[in-house]
C-alpha cells in the first residue's frame, strides 16, 4: 500500500478495537517502518486503561472516539493523554454545536479532530461545518466512493471531493437540500456488515452485487 500511494500520502491504520494491548503494540511496531499517520482504535474503546498501555509503548499517533457518545467519556480520554486524534461522530455526539465544543476542548489538550463519518451527504455536510470552524481539524472520513449513483438525485448540493479536498459551500444552511420525493423512490434497505467477511468494506446491502 505504501508503495502504491508513495511516501508523501498519509496512510491510516484502522484496527477497529479488535486487539489486546500486547498484540496492538506488536503490530504497531511491525508497521512503523511504513510511517502510518495514525493507529485507530487499537483496543476495544470501553477499556481506557488498555488504550493508555498501548499509547505509552508506540510512537505512532493514536486515534479513537467513533464509539464514544458522551462528553464525560471524552473528558476522561483527554485527562489520560492517551490519544492524539479524536473521532467523534457528529450524528451521535449531539450535532454540530456539541461537536464544536468538543473540538475546542480537544484543542486545549493539544488533540486533533477527525470526525467519524460513515453516513450520507447530509452528515458529511454537517461534519464539514465542524471542520471549517475548528483550527485543530485534521481530516474528514467519507464514503463518497461507496454512495449509490442515485444519491445526487436525492440530495442536491451533496459535498464533492475535488483534487483531494471538500470545498465550503456558499448555499444556505448546511449547503444541501434533501428531496423527500426522490428519496421515496429508494426504500430503506437493511444492511449488516460482517467485519470478518471478505469484501465487508464495500458496504453492500445483502443481496446486491
C-alpha positions as a Markdown table, in Angstrom:
| # | Residue | x | y | z |
|---|---|---|---|---|
| 1 | Unk | 0.0 | 0.0 | 0.0 |
| 2 | Unk | 2.8 | 2.4 | 0.8 |
| 3 | Unk | 4.5 | 1.7 | -2.5 |
| 4 | Unk | 1.2 | 2.3 | -4.3 |
| 5 | Unk | 0.5 | 5.7 | -2.7 |
| 6 | Unk | 4.0 | 7.0 | -2.4 |
| 7 | Unk | 6.0 | 8.4 | 0.5 |
| 8 | Unk | 4.0 | 11.6 | 1.0 |
| 9 | Unk | 0.4 | 10.4 | 1.2 |
| 10 | Unk | -1.0 | 9.7 | 4.6 |
| 11 | Unk | -1.7 | 6.1 | 5.4 |
| 12 | Unk | -4.0 | 5.4 | 8.4 |
| 13 | Unk | -4.2 | 2.1 | 10.2 |
| 14 | Unk | -7.7 | 1.0 | 11.2 |
| 15 | Unk | -7.7 | -1.6 | 13.9 |
| 16 | Unk | -11.4 | -1.3 | 14.9 |
| 17 | Unk | -10.9 | -2.2 | 18.5 |
| 18 | Unk | -10.0 | -5.9 | 17.7 |
| 19 | Unk | -6.8 | -6.4 | 19.6 |
| 20 | Unk | -5.4 | -6.8 | 23.0 |
| 21 | Unk | -2.8 | -4.2 | 24.1 |
| 22 | Unk | 0.1 | -6.5 | 23.6 |
| 23 | Unk | -1.0 | -7.5 | 20.1 |
| 24 | Unk | -1.7 | -3.9 | 19.1 |
| 25 | Unk | 1.7 | -2.8 | 20.3 |
| 26 | Unk | 3.4 | -5.6 | 18.4 |
| 27 | Unk | 1.5 | -4.8 | 15.2 |
| 28 | Unk | 2.3 | -1.1 | 15.6 |
| 29 | Unk | 6.0 | -1.8 | 15.9 |
| 30 | Unk | 5.9 | -4.0 | 12.8 |
| 31 | Unk | 4.1 | -1.4 | 10.8 |
| 32 | Unk | 6.1 | 1.6 | 12.0 |
| 33 | Unk | 8.5 | 1.5 | 9.0 |
| 34 | Unk | 5.7 | 2.3 | 6.7 |
| 35 | Unk | 5.2 | 5.7 | 8.6 |
| 36 | Unk | 1.4 | 5.5 | 9.3 |
| 37 | Unk | -0.3 | 8.7 | 10.1 |
| 38 | Unk | -2.3 | 7.2 | 13.0 |
| 39 | Unk | -3.2 | 4.0 | 14.8 |
| 40 | Unk | -7.0 | 3.9 | 15.0 |
| 41 | Unk | -8.9 | 2.2 | 17.9 |
| 42 | Unk | -6.1 | -0.3 | 18.6 |
| 43 | Unk | -8.1 | -1.8 | 21.5 |
| 44 | Unk | -11.8 | -2.0 | 22.5 |
| 45 | Unk | -12.9 | 1.5 | 23.3 |
| 46 | Unk | -14.5 | 0.7 | 26.6 |
| 47 | Unk | -11.2 | 0.0 | 28.2 |
| 48 | Unk | -9.3 | 3.3 | 28.7 |
| 49 | Unk | -6.5 | 1.7 | 30.7 |
| 50 | Unk | -5.8 | -0.7 | 27.8 |
| 51 | Unk | -5.6 | 2.3 | 25.4 |
| 52 | Unk | -3.2 | 4.1 | 27.8 |
| 53 | Unk | -1.0 | 1.0 | 27.8 |
| 54 | Unk | -0.8 | 1.0 | 24.0 |
| 55 | Unk | -0.2 | 4.7 | 23.8 |
| 56 | Unk | 2.7 | 4.5 | 26.2 |
| 57 | Unk | 4.5 | 1.9 | 24.1 |
| 58 | Unk | 4.1 | 3.2 | 20.5 |
| 59 | Unk | 5.4 | 6.2 | 18.6 |
| 60 | Unk | 2.5 | 6.3 | 16.1 |
| 61 | Unk | -0.2 | 8.9 | 16.9 |
| 62 | Unk | -3.3 | 7.2 | 18.4 |
| 63 | Unk | -6.8 | 7.9 | 17.2 |
| 64 | Unk | -10.2 | 6.9 | 18.8 |
| 65 | Unk | -13.6 | 8.1 | 19.6 |
| 66 | Unk | -16.1 | 6.9 | 17.0 |
| 67 | Unk | -17.8 | 4.7 | 19.6 |
| 68 | Unk | -17.7 | 7.3 | 22.4 |
| 69 | Unk | -21.0 | 9.1 | 22.6 |
| 70 | Unk | -20.8 | 11.2 | 25.7 |
| 71 | Unk | -18.8 | 14.2 | 26.6 |
| 72 | Unk | -17.8 | 12.8 | 30.0 |
| 73 | Unk | -16.1 | 9.8 | 28.4 |
| 74 | Unk | -14.2 | 12.2 | 26.2 |
| 75 | Unk | -13.2 | 14.2 | 29.3 |
| 76 | Unk | -11.6 | 11.1 | 30.8 |
| 77 | Unk | -9.9 | 10.4 | 27.5 |
| 78 | Unk | -8.4 | 13.9 | 27.4 |
| 79 | Unk | -7.2 | 13.5 | 31.0 |
| 80 | Unk | -5.5 | 10.3 | 30.2 |
| 81 | Unk | -3.4 | 11.9 | 27.5 |
| 82 | Unk | -3.7 | 8.5 | 25.7 |
| 83 | Unk | -4.9 | 9.9 | 22.4 |
| 84 | Unk | -3.6 | 12.3 | 19.7 |
| 85 | Unk | -6.7 | 12.4 | 17.5 |
| 86 | Unk | -10.4 | 12.1 | 18.5 |
| 87 | Unk | -13.0 | 10.9 | 16.1 |
| 88 | Unk | -16.4 | 12.0 | 17.3 |
| 89 | Unk | -19.4 | 11.2 | 15.2 |
| 90 | Unk | -21.5 | 14.4 | 14.7 |
| 91 | Unk | -24.6 | 12.3 | 14.3 |
| 92 | Unk | -24.0 | 10.5 | 17.6 |
| 93 | Unk | -22.4 | 13.0 | 19.9 |
| 94 | Unk | -25.1 | 15.7 | 19.7 |
| 95 | Unk | -24.8 | 17.6 | 16.5 |
| 96 | Unk | -22.6 | 20.4 | 15.2 |
| 97 | Unk | -22.6 | 22.6 | 18.3 |
| 98 | Unk | -21.8 | 19.8 | 20.7 |
| 99 | Unk | -19.0 | 18.5 | 18.4 |
| 100 | Unk | -17.7 | 22.0 | 18.0 |
| 101 | Unk | -17.5 | 22.4 | 21.8 |
| 102 | Unk | -15.7 | 19.0 | 22.0 |
| 103 | Unk | -13.2 | 20.2 | 19.3 |
| 104 | Unk | -12.4 | 23.3 | 21.4 |
| 105 | Unk | -11.8 | 21.2 | 24.5 |
| 106 | Unk | -9.6 | 18.9 | 22.4 |
| 107 | Unk | -7.6 | 21.9 | 21.2 |
| 108 | Unk | -6.9 | 22.9 | 24.8 |
| 109 | Unk | -5.4 | 19.4 | 25.3 |
| 110 | Unk | -3.3 | 19.5 | 22.0 |
| 111 | Unk | -5.5 | 16.9 | 20.4 |
| 112 | Unk | -6.6 | 16.9 | 16.7 |
| 113 | Unk | -10.2 | 16.2 | 15.5 |
| 114 | Unk | -11.0 | 13.9 | 12.6 |
| 115 | Unk | -14.8 | 13.3 | 12.7 |
| 116 | Unk | -16.1 | 9.8 | 12.2 |
| 117 | Unk | -18.5 | 9.9 | 9.2 |
| 118 | Unk | -19.9 | 6.8 | 7.6 |
| 119 | Unk | -23.3 | 8.5 | 6.9 |
| 120 | Unk | -24.6 | 10.1 | 3.7 |
| 121 | Unk | -24.0 | 13.6 | 2.3 |
| 122 | Unk | -26.2 | 15.4 | 4.9 |
| 123 | Unk | -24.0 | 14.1 | 7.7 |
| 124 | Unk | -20.9 | 14.9 | 5.6 |
| 125 | Unk | -22.1 | 18.5 | 5.2 |
| 126 | Unk | -22.7 | 18.8 | 8.9 |
| 127 | Unk | -19.3 | 17.4 | 9.7 |
| 128 | Unk | -17.7 | 19.9 | 7.3 |
| 129 | Unk | -19.2 | 22.7 | 9.3 |
| 130 | Unk | -17.2 | 21.5 | 12.3 |
| 131 | Unk | -14.1 | 21.1 | 10.2 |
| 132 | Unk | -14.2 | 24.6 | 8.7 |
| 133 | Unk | -14.6 | 26.2 | 12.1 |
| 134 | Unk | -12.1 | 24.1 | 14.1 |
| 135 | Unk | -8.4 | 25.1 | 13.9 |
| 136 | Unk | -7.4 | 21.6 | 15.2 |
| 137 | Unk | -9.3 | 19.8 | 12.4 |
| 138 | Unk | -7.2 | 17.2 | 10.7 |
| 139 | Unk | -9.3 | 15.3 | 8.1 |
| 140 | Unk | -12.8 | 14.1 | 7.4 |
| 141 | Unk | -13.8 | 10.5 | 6.8 |
| 142 | Unk | -16.3 | 10.0 | 4.0 |
| 143 | Unk | -17.8 | 7.3 | 1.8 |
| 144 | Unk | -18.5 | 9.1 | -1.4 |
| 145 | Unk | -16.9 | 6.3 | -3.4 |
| 146 | Unk | -19.5 | 3.8 | -2.0 |
| 147 | Unk | -22.6 | 6.0 | -2.4 |
| 148 | Unk | -25.3 | 4.9 | -4.8 |
| 149 | Unk | -25.3 | 6.8 | -8.1 |
| 150 | Unk | -28.9 | 8.0 | -7.3 |
| 151 | Unk | -27.7 | 9.9 | -4.2 |
| 152 | Unk | -27.2 | 13.0 | -6.3 |
| 153 | Unk | -30.9 | 12.9 | -7.2 |
| 154 | Unk | -31.9 | 12.6 | -3.5 |
| 155 | Unk | -29.6 | 15.3 | -2.1 |
| 156 | Unk | -29.0 | 18.5 | -4.0 |
| 157 | Unk | -25.6 | 20.2 | -3.4 |
| 158 | Unk | -24.0 | 17.0 | -1.9 |
| 159 | Unk | -20.4 | 17.7 | -1.0 |
| 160 | Unk | -17.9 | 16.6 | -3.5 |
| 161 | Unk | -14.2 | 15.9 | -3.2 |
| 162 | Unk | -12.2 | 17.9 | -5.8 |
| 163 | Unk | -8.4 | 17.4 | -6.0 |
| 164 | Unk | -8.4 | 15.8 | -2.6 |
| 165 | Unk | -10.5 | 18.5 | -0.8 |
| 166 | Unk | -14.0 | 19.4 | 0.1 |
| 167 | Unk | -14.9 | 23.0 | -0.5 |
| 168 | Unk | -17.0 | 25.2 | 1.7 |
| 169 | Unk | -20.5 | 25.7 | 0.2 |
| 170 | Unk | -22.0 | 29.2 | 0.0 |
| 171 | Unk | -25.5 | 27.8 | -0.1 |
| 172 | Unk | -27.8 | 28.4 | 2.9 |
| 173 | Unk | -27.7 | 26.2 | 6.0 |
| 174 | Unk | -25.6 | 23.1 | 5.5 |
| 175 | Unk | -25.4 | 23.7 | 1.8 |
| 176 | Unk | -27.5 | 20.6 | 0.9 |
| 177 | Unk | -31.2 | 20.1 | 0.2 |
| 178 | Unk | -33.0 | 16.8 | 0.7 |
| 179 | Unk | -35.6 | 15.9 | -1.9 |
| 180 | Unk | -38.0 | 13.7 | 0.0 |
| 181 | Unk | -40.0 | 12.8 | -3.1 |
| 182 | Unk | -36.8 | 11.5 | -4.8 |
| 183 | Unk | -35.8 | 9.7 | -1.6 |
| 184 | Unk | -39.2 | 7.9 | -1.6 |
| 185 | Unk | -38.2 | 6.1 | -4.8 |
| 186 | Unk | -35.4 | 4.3 | -2.9 |
| 187 | Unk | -36.9 | 2.3 | 0.1 |
| 188 | Unk | -34.6 | 1.8 | 3.1 |
| 189 | Unk | -32.5 | -1.4 | 2.9 |
| 190 | Unk | -31.3 | -3.2 | 6.0 |
| 191 | Unk | -27.5 | -3.9 | 5.8 |
| 192 | Unk | -25.5 | -5.7 | 8.4 |
| 193 | Unk | -21.8 | -5.8 | 7.9 |
| 194 | Unk | -19.8 | -8.8 | 9.0 |
| 195 | Unk | -16.4 | -7.3 | 9.7 |
| 196 | Unk | -14.7 | -10.7 | 9.3 |
| 197 | Unk | -16.2 | -11.4 | 5.8 |
| 198 | Unk | -14.3 | -10.8 | 2.6 |
| 199 | Unk | -15.4 | -7.5 | 0.9 |
| 200 | Unk | -17.1 | -6.1 | 4.1 |
| 201 | Unk | -15.5 | -2.7 | 3.5 |
| 202 | Unk | -17.6 | -2.2 | 0.3 |
| 203 | Unk | -20.7 | -1.7 | 2.4 |
| 204 | Unk | -23.0 | -3.5 | 0.0 |
| 205 | Unk | -26.5 | -4.4 | 1.4 |
| 206 | Unk | -27.3 | -8.1 | 1.4 |
| 207 | Unk | -28.3 | -9.5 | -2.0 |
| 208 | Unk | -26.5 | -6.8 | -4.1 |
| 209 | Unk | -23.6 | -7.5 | -6.3 |
